[in-house]
Amino acid sequence: MHTTTRFIAAAVATAAALTLVGCSAASGQPGGGSTAVATVAPPAIRSAGTLSICTTNLGSPPNISTDASGALIGSEIDLAKAVAGRLGLKPDFVTVDFSALIPSLQAKQCDVIMASLYIKPAREKVVDFVPYLTSASGVAVKKGSKNGVTGLNDSLCGKKVMVTVGTTAQSLAEAQSTKCTSAGKSALDISTNNQATVGFQQLVSGQIDAYMDAAELIGYYQKQGTAGIQQVGKPTDAVDIGAATLKGDAKLHTAVQKAFDDVVSSGDYKKILSQWGQSQLAYTQKG
């Protein structure tokens, strides 16, 4: 998964936190008042009337983070509430380290995982997934920039580009630099950092031409309108994220799938993603 961090500039952080609280209150409503489209009970779930959801405080808006009071918020939190509502259950979030998500599910400390868990072949051997979102890499420029950068393409050749170290975006930037030089063009001038805030600040101040990171992170801060950035081009290198249930727990898996399908068909899915600046990353059924 992408390495993303909190925006640490005081003014931006304050504005973002206030917006997050409002966003959570509005987008959490679809799940709570919905009519159940599927029902599950023990032993398919741990406790009657409750859907226990393993999540993790990634500190990476818009998917999962916390508000000023420490409450979990984000698009995945809202989607989890919406799914629980469609099952006629109360959501109960169990926060664990990311590396402990699947072990916690296997230990039956929760019923389902909804925590930016990428769908990978190795994981599909031990859990069943209901895909509900995609993650991708994106390119950001200063709002209103006329430097010619249009996305992850040759428009980056010769440009100053910053990436968060260790992310997919870093490998994509390096690959694009190789494409540029192979075509006889200038390589990307790539610099790295450990905090998204550094990239945004240097972008707005004109020290770099483009910043690459998770498309959902860039889209979120663009949605806030406080960072002075805009995403250009289409998100690339997409990977699906899914709700994970224990392998073979067919009853719960089927119920979660029906619940998610209803979230989509009701229009709540579109509303939630729009509120969190993730409309471009809606999951699309394959095949």
PDB file of C-alpha atoms in Angstrom, residues 27-199:
ATOM      1  CA  SER A  27     -21.597  10.457   4.714  1.00  0.00           C
ATOM      2  CA  GLY A  28     -22.155   8.208   7.712  1.00  0.00           C
ATOM      3  CA  GLN A  29     -25.909   8.591   7.393  1.00  0.00           C
ATOM      4  CA  PRO A  30     -26.499   6.262   4.417  1.00  0.00           C
ATOM      5  CA  GLY A  31     -25.517   3.169   6.406  1.00  0.00           C
ATOM      6  CA  GLY A  32     -27.425   3.846   9.589  1.00  0.00           C
ATOM      7  CA  GLY A  33     -30.925   4.289   8.238  1.00  0.00           C
ATOM      8  CA  SER A  34     -30.890   1.692   5.482  1.00  0.00           C
ATOM      9  CA  THR A  35     -33.207  -1.285   5.182  1.00  0.00           C
ATOM     10  CA  ALA A  36     -31.481  -4.664   5.501  1.00  0.00           C
ATOM     11  CA  VAL A  37     -31.012  -6.483   2.203  1.00  0.00           C
ATOM     12  CA  ALA A  38     -29.379  -9.536   3.782  1.00  0.00           C
ATOM     13  CA  THR A  39     -29.243 -10.951   7.293  1.00  0.00           C
ATOM     14  CA  VAL A  40     -26.502 -12.783   9.148  1.00  0.00           C
ATOM     15  CA  ALA A  41     -26.279 -14.161  12.665  1.00  0.00           C
ATOM     16  CA  PRO A  42     -23.867 -16.229  14.749  1.00  0.00           C
ATOM     17  CA  PRO A  43     -21.905 -18.334  13.954  1.00  0.00           C
ATOM     18  CA  ALA A  44     -21.431 -16.409  10.675  1.00  0.00           C
ATOM     19  CA  ILE A  45     -20.638 -13.352  12.842  1.00  0.00           C
ATOM     20  CA  ARG A  46     -19.198 -13.075  16.346  1.00  0.00           C
ATOM     21  CA  SER A  47     -22.115 -11.346  18.072  1.00  0.00           C
ATOM     22  CA  ALA A  48     -25.792 -11.038  17.224  1.00  0.00           C
ATOM     23  CA  GLY A  49     -26.750  -7.574  16.019  1.00  0.00           C
ATOM     24  CA  THR A  50     -23.163  -6.402  15.487  1.00  0.00           C
ATOM     25  CA  LEU A  51     -20.766  -6.474  12.539  1.00  0.00           C
ATOM     26  CA  SER A  52     -17.254  -6.448  13.952  1.00  0.00           C
ATOM     27  CA  ILE A  53     -14.927  -4.731  11.475  1.00  0.00           C
ATOM     28  CA  CYS A  54     -11.153  -4.922  11.651  1.00  0.00           C
ATOM     29  CA  THR A  55      -9.592  -1.649  10.556  1.00  0.00           C
ATOM     30  CA  THR A  56      -6.398   0.250  11.193  1.00  0.00           C
ATOM     31  CA  ASN A  57      -5.629   3.881  11.892  1.00  0.00           C
ATOM     32  CA  LEU A  58      -3.449   4.483   8.872  1.00  0.00           C
ATOM     33  CA  GLY A  59      -3.406   8.233   9.262  1.00  0.00           C
ATOM     34  CA  SER A  60      -3.978   8.402   5.509  1.00  0.00           C
ATOM     35  CA  PRO A  61      -7.004  10.399   4.469  1.00  0.00           C
ATOM     36  CA  PRO A  62      -9.291  10.051   2.675  1.00  0.00           C
ATOM     37  CA  ASN A  63      -9.503   6.284   3.282  1.00  0.00           C
ATOM     38  CA  ILE A  64      -8.946   6.050   7.026  1.00  0.00           C
ATOM     39  CA  SER A  65      -7.841   8.574   9.621  1.00  0.00           C
ATOM     40  CA  THR A  66      -9.144  10.154  12.833  1.00  0.00           C
ATOM     41  CA  ASP A  67     -10.871  13.422  13.594  1.00  0.00           C
ATOM     42  CA  ALA A  68      -9.996  15.897  16.328  1.00  0.00           C
ATOM     43  CA  SER A  69     -11.715  13.690  18.932  1.00  0.00           C
ATOM     44  CA  GLY A  70      -9.833  10.564  17.850  1.00  0.00           C
ATOM     45  CA  ALA A  71     -12.843   8.939  16.149  1.00  0.00           C
ATOM     46  CA  LEU A  72     -12.214   6.912  13.004  1.00  0.00           C
ATOM     47  CA  ILE A  73     -13.306   8.665   9.821  1.00  0.00           C
ATOM     48  CA  GLY A  74     -12.810   8.241   6.085  1.00  0.00           C
ATOM     49  CA  SER A  75     -14.375   6.781   2.975  1.00  0.00           C
ATOM     50  CA  GLU A  76     -13.750   3.196   4.070  1.00  0.00           C
ATOM     51  CA  ILE A  77     -15.228   3.883   7.489  1.00  0.00           C
ATOM     52  CA  ASP A  78     -18.348   5.322   5.850  1.00  0.00           C
ATOM     53  CA  LEU A  79     -18.572   2.373   3.454  1.00  0.00           C
ATOM     54  CA  ALA A  80     -18.241  -0.039   6.382  1.00  0.00           C
ATOM     55  CA  LYS A  81     -21.098   1.720   8.181  1.00  0.00           C
ATOM     56  CA  ALA A  82     -23.201   1.563   5.013  1.00  0.00           C
ATOM     57  CA  VAL A  83     -22.538  -2.172   4.574  1.00  0.00           C
ATOM     58  CA  ALA A  84     -23.367  -2.878   8.227  1.00  0.00           C
ATOM     59  CA  GLY A  85     -26.597  -0.917   7.828  1.00  0.00           C
ATOM     60  CA  ARG A  86     -27.611  -3.051   4.848  1.00  0.00           C
ATOM     61  CA  LEU A  87     -27.092  -6.124   7.031  1.00  0.00           C
ATOM     62  CA  GLY A  88     -29.252  -4.682   9.791  1.00  0.00           C
ATOM     63  CA  LEU A  89     -26.218  -4.647  12.076  1.00  0.00           C
ATOM     64  CA  LYS A  90     -24.419  -2.097  14.217  1.00  0.00           C
ATOM     65  CA  PRO A  91     -20.791  -1.546  13.130  1.00  0.00           C
ATOM     66  CA  ASP A  92     -18.123  -2.161  15.763  1.00  0.00           C
ATOM     67  CA  PHE A  93     -14.611  -1.150  14.689  1.00  0.00           C
ATOM     68  CA  VAL A  94     -11.618  -3.091  15.986  1.00  0.00           C
ATOM     69  CA  THR A  95      -8.413  -1.135  15.363  1.00  0.00           C
ATOM     70  CA  VAL A  96      -5.243  -3.187  14.891  1.00  0.00           C
ATOM     71  CA  ASP A  97      -1.865  -2.755  13.194  1.00  0.00           C
ATOM     72  CA  PHE A  98      -2.011  -3.278   9.439  1.00  0.00           C
ATOM     73  CA  SER A  99       0.190  -6.388   9.658  1.00  0.00           C
ATOM     74  CA  ALA A 100      -2.242  -7.881  12.195  1.00  0.00           C
ATOM     75  CA  LEU A 101      -5.383  -7.492  10.068  1.00  0.00           C
ATOM     76  CA  ILE A 102      -5.556 -10.985   8.580  1.00  0.00           C
ATOM     77  CA  PRO A 103      -4.248 -12.738  11.738  1.00  0.00           C
ATOM     78  CA  SER A 104      -6.946 -10.914  13.731  1.00  0.00           C
ATOM     79  CA  LEU A 105      -9.629 -12.093  11.311  1.00  0.00           C
ATOM     80  CA  GLN A 106      -8.286 -15.648  11.494  1.00  0.00           C
ATOM     81  CA  ALA A 107      -8.359 -15.436  15.296  1.00  0.00           C
ATOM     82  CA  LYS A 108     -12.028 -14.384  14.996  1.00  0.00           C
ATOM     83  CA  GLN A 109     -11.415 -11.061  16.690  1.00  0.00           C
ATOM     84  CA  CYS A 110     -13.576  -9.516  13.958  1.00  0.00           C
ATOM     85  CA  ASP A 111     -15.979 -10.606  11.223  1.00  0.00           C
ATOM     86  CA  VAL A 112     -14.627  -8.673   8.260  1.00  0.00           C
ATOM     87  CA  ILE A 113     -11.652  -6.495   7.319  1.00  0.00           C
ATOM     88  CA  MET A 114     -12.211  -3.095   5.714  1.00  0.00           C
ATOM     89  CA  ALA A 115      -8.860  -1.340   5.921  1.00  0.00           C
ATOM     90  CA  SER A 116      -7.244  -0.520   2.552  1.00  0.00           C
ATOM     91  CA  LEU A 117      -6.388  -4.193   2.089  1.00  0.00           C
ATOM     92  CA  TYR A 118      -5.151  -4.676  -1.468  1.00  0.00           C
ATOM     93  CA  ILE A 119      -6.479  -7.736  -3.261  1.00  0.00           C
ATOM     94  CA  LYS A 120      -3.426  -9.879  -3.967  1.00  0.00           C
ATOM     95  CA  PRO A 121      -3.145 -13.562  -4.970  1.00  0.00           C
ATOM     96  CA  ALA A 122      -1.381 -14.527  -1.732  1.00  0.00           C
ATOM     97  CA  ARG A 123      -4.163 -12.976   0.344  1.00  0.00           C
ATOM     98  CA  GLU A 124      -6.887 -14.571  -1.773  1.00  0.00           C
ATOM     99  CA  LYS A 125      -5.607 -17.948  -0.615  1.00  0.00           C
ATOM    100  CA  VAL A 126      -6.657 -17.241   2.972  1.00  0.00           C
ATOM    101  CA  VAL A 127      -9.552 -14.758   2.683  1.00  0.00           C
ATOM    102  CA  ASP A 128     -12.441 -14.046   0.334  1.00  0.00           C
ATOM    103  CA  PHE A 129     -12.762 -10.496  -0.990  1.00  0.00           C
ATOM    104  CA  VAL A 130     -15.646  -8.225  -1.898  1.00  0.00           C
ATOM    105  CA  PRO A 131     -13.957  -5.484  -3.974  1.00  0.00           C
ATOM    106  CA  TYR A 132     -15.249  -2.010  -3.133  1.00  0.00           C
ATOM    107  CA  LEU A 133     -12.593   0.551  -4.065  1.00  0.00           C
ATOM    108  CA  THR A 134      -9.425   1.044  -6.068  1.00  0.00           C
ATOM    109  CA  SER A 135      -6.147   2.678  -5.183  1.00  0.00           C
ATOM    110  CA  ALA A 136      -3.841   4.250  -7.749  1.00  0.00           C
ATOM    111  CA  SER A 137      -0.989   6.685  -8.240  1.00  0.00           C
ATOM    112  CA  GLY A 138      -1.518  10.260  -9.334  1.00  0.00           C
ATOM    113  CA  VAL A 139       0.356  13.379 -10.377  1.00  0.00           C
ATOM    114  CA  ALA A 140      -0.232  16.751  -8.738  1.00  0.00           C
ATOM    115  CA  VAL A 141       0.782  20.217  -9.893  1.00  0.00           C
ATOM    116  CA  LYS A 142       0.288  23.665  -8.420  1.00  0.00           C
ATOM    117  CA  LYS A 143      -3.273  24.857  -8.933  1.00  0.00           C
ATOM    118  CA  GLY A 144      -3.447  26.817 -12.166  1.00  0.00           C
ATOM    119  CA  SER A 145       0.027  25.677 -13.221  1.00  0.00           C
ATOM    120  CA  LYS A 146       1.018  26.185 -16.843  1.00  0.00           C
ATOM    121  CA  ASN A 147       4.253  24.164 -16.717  1.00  0.00           C
ATOM    122  CA  GLY A 148       2.951  21.651 -19.252  1.00  0.00           C
ATOM    123  CA  VAL A 149       2.699  18.621 -16.944  1.00  0.00           C
ATOM    124  CA  THR A 150      -0.389  16.633 -17.935  1.00  0.00           C
ATOM    125  CA  GLY A 151       0.080  13.377 -16.028  1.00  0.00           C
ATOM    126  CA  LEU A 152       2.356  10.354 -15.909  1.00  0.00           C
ATOM    127  CA  ASN A 153       3.771  10.722 -19.408  1.00  0.00           C
ATOM    128  CA  ASP A 154       6.513  12.431 -21.395  1.00  0.00           C
ATOM    129  CA  SER A 155       5.344  15.816 -20.123  1.00  0.00           C
ATOM    130  CA  LEU A 156       7.408  14.970 -17.010  1.00  0.00           C
ATOM    131  CA  CYS A 157      10.661  14.653 -18.974  1.00  0.00           C
ATOM    132  CA  GLY A 158      13.188  17.147 -17.619  1.00  0.00           C
ATOM    133  CA  LYS A 159      10.840  18.258 -14.849  1.00  0.00           C
ATOM    134  CA  LYS A 160      11.527  18.406 -11.118  1.00  0.00           C
ATOM    135  CA  VAL A 161       9.386  15.673  -9.579  1.00  0.00           C
ATOM    136  CA  MET A 162       9.069  14.748  -5.907  1.00  0.00           C
ATOM    137  CA  VAL A 163       7.799  11.402  -4.576  1.00  0.00           C
ATOM    138  CA  THR A 164       7.312   9.906  -1.148  1.00  0.00           C
ATOM    139  CA  VAL A 165      10.083   7.387  -0.637  1.00  0.00           C
ATOM    140  CA  GLY A 166       9.163   3.700  -0.929  1.00  0.00           C
ATOM    141  CA  THR A 167       5.830   4.280  -2.677  1.00  0.00           C
ATOM    142  CA  THR A 168       4.564   2.871  -5.939  1.00  0.00           C
ATOM    143  CA  ALA A 169       4.759   6.444  -7.206  1.00  0.00           C
ATOM    144  CA  GLN A 170       8.534   6.390  -6.763  1.00  0.00           C
ATOM    145  CA  SER A 171       8.958   3.315  -8.957  1.00  0.00           C
ATOM    146  CA  LEU A 172       6.580   4.783 -11.554  1.00  0.00           C
ATOM    147  CA  ALA A 173       8.546   8.043 -11.644  1.00  0.00           C
ATOM    148  CA  GLU A 174      11.808   6.143 -12.080  1.00  0.00           C
ATOM    149  CA  ALA A 175      10.286   4.051 -14.877  1.00  0.00           C
ATOM    150  CA  GLN A 176       9.028   7.193 -16.623  1.00  0.00           C
ATOM    151  CA  SER A 177      12.487   8.747 -16.336  1.00  0.00           C
ATOM    152  CA  THR A 178      13.939   5.715 -18.127  1.00  0.00           C
ATOM    153  CA  LYS A 179      11.327   6.078 -20.876  1.00  0.00           C
ATOM    154  CA  CYS A 180      12.301   9.706 -21.292  1.00  0.00           C
ATOM    155  CA  THR A 181      16.015   9.014 -21.660  1.00  0.00           C
ATOM    156  CA  SER A 182      15.365   6.055 -23.965  1.00  0.00           C
ATOM    157  CA  ALA A 183      13.477   8.441 -26.232  1.00  0.00           C
ATOM    158  CA  GLY A 184      16.368  10.897 -26.204  1.00  0.00           C
ATOM    159  CA  LYS A 185      14.672  13.294 -23.810  1.00  0.00           C
ATOM    160  CA  SER A 186      15.816  14.634 -20.453  1.00  0.00           C
ATOM    161  CA  ALA A 187      15.423  12.426 -17.394  1.00  0.00           C
ATOM    162  CA  LEU A 188      13.129  13.356 -14.532  1.00  0.00           C
ATOM    163  CA  ASP A 189      14.872  15.256 -11.744  1.00  0.00           C
ATOM    164  CA  ILE A 190      13.512  13.079  -8.931  1.00  0.00           C
ATOM    165  CA  SER A 191      13.704  13.971  -5.242  1.00  0.00           C
ATOM    166  CA  THR A 192      12.201  12.063  -2.313  1.00  0.00           C
ATOM    167  CA  ASN A 193      10.677  12.816   1.076  1.00  0.00           C
ATOM    168  CA  ASN A 194       8.932  11.013   3.903  1.00  0.00           C
ATOM    169  CA  GLN A 195       5.895  13.274   4.200  1.00  0.00           C
ATOM    170  CA  ALA A 196       3.242  14.234   1.678  1.00  0.00           C
ATOM    171  CA  THR A 197       3.162  17.715   3.188  1.00  0.00           C
ATOM    172  CA  VAL A 198       6.697  18.374   1.984  1.00  0.00           C
ATOM    173  CA  GLY A 199       5.703  17.589  -1.583  1.00  0.00           C
TER     174      GLY A 199
END
